[in-house]
Short mmCIF file of C-alpha atoms in Angstrom, two decimals:
data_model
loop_
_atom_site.label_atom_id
_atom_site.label_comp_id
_atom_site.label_asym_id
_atom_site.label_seq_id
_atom_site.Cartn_x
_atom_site.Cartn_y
_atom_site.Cartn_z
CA UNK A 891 -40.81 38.46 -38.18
CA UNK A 892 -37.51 38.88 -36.45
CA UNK A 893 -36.19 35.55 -35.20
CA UNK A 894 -34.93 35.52 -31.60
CA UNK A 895 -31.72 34.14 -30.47
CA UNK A 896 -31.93 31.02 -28.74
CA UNK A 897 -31.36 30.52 -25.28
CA UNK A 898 -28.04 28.82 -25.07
CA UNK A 899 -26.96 29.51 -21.11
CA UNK A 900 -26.94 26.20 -19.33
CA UNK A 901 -30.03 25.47 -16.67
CA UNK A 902 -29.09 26.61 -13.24
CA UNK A 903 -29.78 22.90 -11.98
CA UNK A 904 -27.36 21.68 -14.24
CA UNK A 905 -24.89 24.89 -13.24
CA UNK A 906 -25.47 24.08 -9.42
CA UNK A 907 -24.86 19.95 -9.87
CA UNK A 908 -21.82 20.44 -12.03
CA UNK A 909 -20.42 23.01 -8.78
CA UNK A 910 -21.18 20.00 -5.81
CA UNK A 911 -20.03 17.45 -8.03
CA UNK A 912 -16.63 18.35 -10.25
CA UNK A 913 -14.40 19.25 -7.35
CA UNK A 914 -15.14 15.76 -5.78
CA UNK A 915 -14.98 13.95 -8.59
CA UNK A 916 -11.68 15.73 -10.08
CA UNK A 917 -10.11 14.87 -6.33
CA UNK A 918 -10.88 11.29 -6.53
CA UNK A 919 -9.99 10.71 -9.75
CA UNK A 920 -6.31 12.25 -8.87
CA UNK A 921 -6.47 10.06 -5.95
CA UNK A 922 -7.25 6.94 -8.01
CA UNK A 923 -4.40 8.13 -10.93
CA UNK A 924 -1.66 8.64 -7.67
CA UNK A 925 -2.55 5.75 -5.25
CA UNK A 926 -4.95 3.42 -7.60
CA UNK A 927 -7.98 2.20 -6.03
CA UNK A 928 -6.82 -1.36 -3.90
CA UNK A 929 -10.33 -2.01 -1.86
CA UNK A 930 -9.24 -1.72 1.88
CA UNK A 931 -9.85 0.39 5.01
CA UNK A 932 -7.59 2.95 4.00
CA UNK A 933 -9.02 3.59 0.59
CA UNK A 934 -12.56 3.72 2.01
CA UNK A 935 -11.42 5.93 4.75
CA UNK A 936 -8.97 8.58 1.67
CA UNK A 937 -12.12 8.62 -0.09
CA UNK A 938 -14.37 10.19 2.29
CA UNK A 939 -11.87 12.60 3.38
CA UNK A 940 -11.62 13.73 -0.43
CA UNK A 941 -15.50 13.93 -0.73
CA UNK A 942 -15.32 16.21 2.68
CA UNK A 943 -12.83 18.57 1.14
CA UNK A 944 -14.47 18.68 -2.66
CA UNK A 945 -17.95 19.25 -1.01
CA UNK A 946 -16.56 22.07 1.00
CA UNK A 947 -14.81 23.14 -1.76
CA UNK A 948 -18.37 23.46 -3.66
CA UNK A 949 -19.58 25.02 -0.85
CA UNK A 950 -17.10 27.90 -0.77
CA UNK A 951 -18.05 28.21 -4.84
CA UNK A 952 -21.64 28.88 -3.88
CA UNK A 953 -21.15 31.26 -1.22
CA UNK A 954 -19.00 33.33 -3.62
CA UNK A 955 -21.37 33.18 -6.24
CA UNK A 956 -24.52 34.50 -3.65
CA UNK A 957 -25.30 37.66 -3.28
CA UNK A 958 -24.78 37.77 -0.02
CA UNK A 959 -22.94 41.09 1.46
CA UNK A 960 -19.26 41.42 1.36
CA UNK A 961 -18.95 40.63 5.35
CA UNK A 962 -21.01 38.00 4.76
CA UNK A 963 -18.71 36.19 2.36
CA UNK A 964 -15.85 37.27 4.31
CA UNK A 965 -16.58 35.49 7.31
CA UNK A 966 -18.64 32.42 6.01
CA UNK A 967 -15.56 31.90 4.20
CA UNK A 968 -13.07 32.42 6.71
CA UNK A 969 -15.39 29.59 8.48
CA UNK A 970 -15.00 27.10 5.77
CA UNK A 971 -11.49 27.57 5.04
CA UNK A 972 -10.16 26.87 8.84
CA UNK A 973 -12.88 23.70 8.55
CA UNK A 974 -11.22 22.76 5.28
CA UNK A 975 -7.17 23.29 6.50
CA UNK A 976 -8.33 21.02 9.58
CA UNK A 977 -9.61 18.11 7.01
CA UNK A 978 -6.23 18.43 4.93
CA UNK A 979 -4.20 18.79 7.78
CA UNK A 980 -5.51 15.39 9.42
CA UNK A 981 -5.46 13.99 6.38
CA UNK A 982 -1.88 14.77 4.96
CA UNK A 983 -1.15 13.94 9.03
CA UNK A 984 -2.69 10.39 8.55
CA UNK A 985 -1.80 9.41 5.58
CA UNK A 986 1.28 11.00 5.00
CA UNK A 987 3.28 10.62 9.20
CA UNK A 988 1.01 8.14 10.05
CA UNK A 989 -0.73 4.92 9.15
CA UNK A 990 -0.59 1.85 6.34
CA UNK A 991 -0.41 2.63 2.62
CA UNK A 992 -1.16 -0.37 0.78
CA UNK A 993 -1.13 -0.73 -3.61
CA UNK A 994 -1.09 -2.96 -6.03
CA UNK A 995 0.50 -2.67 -9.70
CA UNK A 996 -0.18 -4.86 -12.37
CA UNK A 997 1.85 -3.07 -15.43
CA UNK A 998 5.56 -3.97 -15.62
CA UNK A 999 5.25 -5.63 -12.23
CA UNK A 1000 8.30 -8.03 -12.53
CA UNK A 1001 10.64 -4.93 -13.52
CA UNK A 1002 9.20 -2.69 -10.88
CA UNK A 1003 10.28 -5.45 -8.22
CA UNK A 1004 13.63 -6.54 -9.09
CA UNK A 1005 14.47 -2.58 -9.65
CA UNK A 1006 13.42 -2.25 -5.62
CA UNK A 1007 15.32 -5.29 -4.84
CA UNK A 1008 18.84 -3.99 -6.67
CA UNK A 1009 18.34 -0.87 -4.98
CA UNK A 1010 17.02 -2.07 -1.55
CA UNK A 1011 18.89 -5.19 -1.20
CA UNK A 1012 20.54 -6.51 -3.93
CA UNK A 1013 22.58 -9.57 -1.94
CA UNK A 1014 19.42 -11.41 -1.87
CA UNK A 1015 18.58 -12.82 -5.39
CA UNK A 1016 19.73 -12.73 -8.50
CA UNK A 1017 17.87 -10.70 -11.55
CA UNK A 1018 16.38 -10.97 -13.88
CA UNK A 1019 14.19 -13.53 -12.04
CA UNK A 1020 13.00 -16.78 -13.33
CA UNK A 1021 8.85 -16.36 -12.67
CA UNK A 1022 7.89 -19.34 -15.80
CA UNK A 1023 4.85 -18.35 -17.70
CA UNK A 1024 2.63 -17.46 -15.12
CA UNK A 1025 -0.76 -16.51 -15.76
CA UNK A 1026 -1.14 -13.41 -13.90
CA UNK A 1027 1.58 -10.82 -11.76
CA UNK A 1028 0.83 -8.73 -9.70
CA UNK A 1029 3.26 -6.31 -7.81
CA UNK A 1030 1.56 -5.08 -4.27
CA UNK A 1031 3.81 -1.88 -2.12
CA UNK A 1032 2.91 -1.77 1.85
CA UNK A 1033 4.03 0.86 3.68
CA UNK A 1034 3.99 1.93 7.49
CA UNK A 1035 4.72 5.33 8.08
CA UNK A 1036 5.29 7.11 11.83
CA UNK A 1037 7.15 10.28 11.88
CA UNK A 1038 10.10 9.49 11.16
CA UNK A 1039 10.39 5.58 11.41
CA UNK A 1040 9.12 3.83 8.15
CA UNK A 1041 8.25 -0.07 7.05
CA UNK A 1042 8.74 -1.07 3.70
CA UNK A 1043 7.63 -4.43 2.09
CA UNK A 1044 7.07 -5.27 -1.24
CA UNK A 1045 4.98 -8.31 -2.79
CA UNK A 1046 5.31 -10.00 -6.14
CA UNK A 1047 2.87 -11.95 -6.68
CA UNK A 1048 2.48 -14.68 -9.32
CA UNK A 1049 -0.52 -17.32 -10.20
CA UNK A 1050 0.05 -20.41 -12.66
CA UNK A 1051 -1.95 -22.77 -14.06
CA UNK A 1052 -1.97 -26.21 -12.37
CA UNK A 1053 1.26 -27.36 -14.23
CA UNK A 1054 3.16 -24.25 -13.96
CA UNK A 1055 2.78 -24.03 -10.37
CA UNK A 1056 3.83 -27.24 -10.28
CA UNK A 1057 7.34 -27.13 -12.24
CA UNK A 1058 7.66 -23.32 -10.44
CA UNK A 1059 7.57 -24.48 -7.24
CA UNK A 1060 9.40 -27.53 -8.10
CA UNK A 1061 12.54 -25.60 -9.12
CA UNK A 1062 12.29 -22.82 -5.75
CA UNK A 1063 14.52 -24.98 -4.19
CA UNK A 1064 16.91 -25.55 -6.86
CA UNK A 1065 17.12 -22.07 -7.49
CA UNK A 1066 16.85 -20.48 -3.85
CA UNK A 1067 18.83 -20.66 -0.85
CA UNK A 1068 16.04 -21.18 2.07
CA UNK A 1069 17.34 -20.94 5.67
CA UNK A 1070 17.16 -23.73 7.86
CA UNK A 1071 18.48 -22.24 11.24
CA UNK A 1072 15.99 -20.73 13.99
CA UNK A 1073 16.03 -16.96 13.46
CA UNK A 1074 17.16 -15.15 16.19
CA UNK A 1075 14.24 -12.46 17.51
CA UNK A 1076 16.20 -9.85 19.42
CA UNK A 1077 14.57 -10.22 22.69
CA UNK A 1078 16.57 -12.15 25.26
CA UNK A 1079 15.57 -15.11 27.71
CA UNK A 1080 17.69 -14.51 30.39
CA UNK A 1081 21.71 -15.74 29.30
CA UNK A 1082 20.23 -16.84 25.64
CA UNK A 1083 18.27 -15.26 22.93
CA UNK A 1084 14.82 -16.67 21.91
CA UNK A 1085 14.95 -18.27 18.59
CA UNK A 1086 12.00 -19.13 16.21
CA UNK A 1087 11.52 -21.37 13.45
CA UNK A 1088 12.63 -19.59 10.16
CA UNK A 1089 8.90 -20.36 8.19
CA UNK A 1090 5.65 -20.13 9.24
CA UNK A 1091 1.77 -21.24 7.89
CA UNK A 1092 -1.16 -18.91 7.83
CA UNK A 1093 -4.10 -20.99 6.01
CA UNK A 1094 -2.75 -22.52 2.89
CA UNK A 1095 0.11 -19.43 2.47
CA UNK A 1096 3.72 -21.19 3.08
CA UNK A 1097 6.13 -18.76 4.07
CA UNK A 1098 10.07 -19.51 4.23
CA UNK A 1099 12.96 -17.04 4.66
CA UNK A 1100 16.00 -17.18 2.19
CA UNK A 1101 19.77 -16.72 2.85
CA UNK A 1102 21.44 -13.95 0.49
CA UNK A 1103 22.68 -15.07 -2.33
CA UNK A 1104 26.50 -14.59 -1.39
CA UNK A 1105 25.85 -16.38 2.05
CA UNK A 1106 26.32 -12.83 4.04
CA UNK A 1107 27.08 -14.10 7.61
CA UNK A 1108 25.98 -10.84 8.58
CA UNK A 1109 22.29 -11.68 7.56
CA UNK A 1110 20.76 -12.50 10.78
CA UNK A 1111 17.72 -9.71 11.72
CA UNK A 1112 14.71 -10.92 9.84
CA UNK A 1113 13.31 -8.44 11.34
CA UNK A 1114 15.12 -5.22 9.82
CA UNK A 1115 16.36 -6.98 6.48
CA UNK A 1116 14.98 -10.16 4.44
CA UNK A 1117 13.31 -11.48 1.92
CA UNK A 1118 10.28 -14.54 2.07
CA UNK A 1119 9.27 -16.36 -0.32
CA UNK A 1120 5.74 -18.16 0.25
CA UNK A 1121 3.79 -21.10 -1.71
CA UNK A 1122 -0.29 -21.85 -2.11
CA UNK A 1123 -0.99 -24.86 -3.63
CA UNK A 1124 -5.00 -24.25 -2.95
CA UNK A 1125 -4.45 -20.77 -5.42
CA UNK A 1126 -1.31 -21.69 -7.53
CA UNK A 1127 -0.11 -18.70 -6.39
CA UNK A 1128 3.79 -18.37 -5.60
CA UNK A 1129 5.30 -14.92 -4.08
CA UNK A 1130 8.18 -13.03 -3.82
CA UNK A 1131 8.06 -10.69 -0.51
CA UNK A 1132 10.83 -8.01 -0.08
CA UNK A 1133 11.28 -6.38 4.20
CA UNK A 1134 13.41 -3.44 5.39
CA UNK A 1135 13.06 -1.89 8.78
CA UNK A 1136 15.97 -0.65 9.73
CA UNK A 1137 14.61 0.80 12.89
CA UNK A 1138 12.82 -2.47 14.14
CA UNK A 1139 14.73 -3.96 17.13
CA UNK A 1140 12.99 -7.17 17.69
CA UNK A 1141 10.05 -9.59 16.40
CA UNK A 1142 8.86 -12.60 18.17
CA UNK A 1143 5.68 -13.64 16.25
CA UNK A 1144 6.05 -14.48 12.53
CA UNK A 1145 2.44 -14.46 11.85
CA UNK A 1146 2.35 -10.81 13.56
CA UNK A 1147 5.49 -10.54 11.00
CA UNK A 1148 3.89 -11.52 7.77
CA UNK A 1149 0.58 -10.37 8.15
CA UNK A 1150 0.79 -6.78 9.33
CA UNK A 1151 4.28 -5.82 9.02
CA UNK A 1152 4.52 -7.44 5.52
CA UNK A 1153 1.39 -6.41 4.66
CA UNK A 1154 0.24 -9.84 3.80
CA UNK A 1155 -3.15 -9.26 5.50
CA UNK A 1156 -4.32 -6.64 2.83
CA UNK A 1157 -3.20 -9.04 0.06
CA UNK A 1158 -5.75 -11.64 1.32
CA UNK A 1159 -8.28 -9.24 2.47
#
């Protein structure tokens, strides 16, 4: 009896699931590589966009695999391609001109940070910096794009046990510089400039605003240049938080400051 060949060729339900579900899956997973995957409103938001464009995607596999007539294809897939250069161009639009990029690194977070601070701004503390033996770091990049005017902050982001939060934040003011003079805003009352006090609490987070390490006279806008550095004693939790806005011309609220301009409200979200 002649034996027959096996049939090898892969189910068409498994052909069909592997075409809706590889180009969505092979976008995310680029998307989680690039950015990483911080839980917040702009991560929810990326990731339907990307499971928009890989379902169209699928869709424009299927309608080339029909058997549809040439015109057919032609102008199904004209269709789908203007839908899908609309989703890419909102999205590169959003996320690229516009909006709040928000990520944290945990691998070689110390060296990451005090690389941005000798290249951002280097007067402000000295490297390598002395973090103890904390028991977690954590290194978390905000950014606010639009067009052409950009916020940068950067977070790092230490937790000790009970004793080494203790002897860390012990020695901040031995080793730091905090200011002690009201910050001047920008926005003038009148003959005189409205001045603010140069820390500020939101729940247990302490926030205080250093000098530069070579006492720069110069170092007066908060709001474009400066660097924070803010205590929890509920979390044993003590951070290092890096500013530049070159383009910002005033800031009168330093919760408004810290929590959406430093991007301290997706750290505690």
């Amino acid at each position: 009896m002649e034996m027959t060949e096996p049939n090898r060729r892969m189910p068409k339900w498994a052909a069909d699931l592997l075409i809706w579900c590889c180009p969505t899956v092979a976008l995310i997973l680029a998307f989680v590589c690039i950015q990483g995957l911080t839980p917040n409103r702009r991560t929810v938001i990326a990731l339907i966009m990307l499971l928009l464009v890989g379902l169209i995607v699928s869709r424009l596999i299927f309608l080339l695999r029909s058997q549809r007539t040439a015109g057919a294809k032609i102008w199904r897939s004209i269709v789908w391609t203007i839908l899908l250069s609309v989703l890419c161009f909102f999205g590169f639009f959003f996320f690229f001109i516009l909006g709040e990029h928000h990520r944290s690194i945990k691998t070689n977070a110390q060296s990451k940070f005090e690389a941005t601070v000798e290249t951002i701004l280097p007067e402000v503390l000295p490297v390598p910096m002395e973090l103890g033996s904390p028991e977690s770091v954590v290194l978390h990049k905000h950014v606010i794009r639009f067009i052409v005017f950009q916020t940068y902050s950067y977070t790092l982001l230490c937790r000790y046990d009970p004793a080494g939060y203790e002897a860390e934040k012990a020695a901040l003011d031995a080793r730091y510089d905090f200011r002690t003079e009201p910050l001047d805003t920008g926005r003038g009352n009148g003959s005189e400039n409205v001045l603010i006090e140069p820390r500020v609490s939101i729940g247990n987070d302490e926030f205080r605003f250093l000098y530069p390490k070579d006492g720069d006279s110069q170092y007066t806008e908060f709001y474009k240049e400066s660097f924070l550095i803010v205590t929890n004693d509920e979390t044993r939790e003590i951070g290092y938080i890096l500013f530049i806005d070159l383009d910002l011309d005033y800031m009168e609220d330093l919760t408004e400051f810290v929590t959406d301009y430093c991007g301290w409200n997706y750290i505690r979200e």
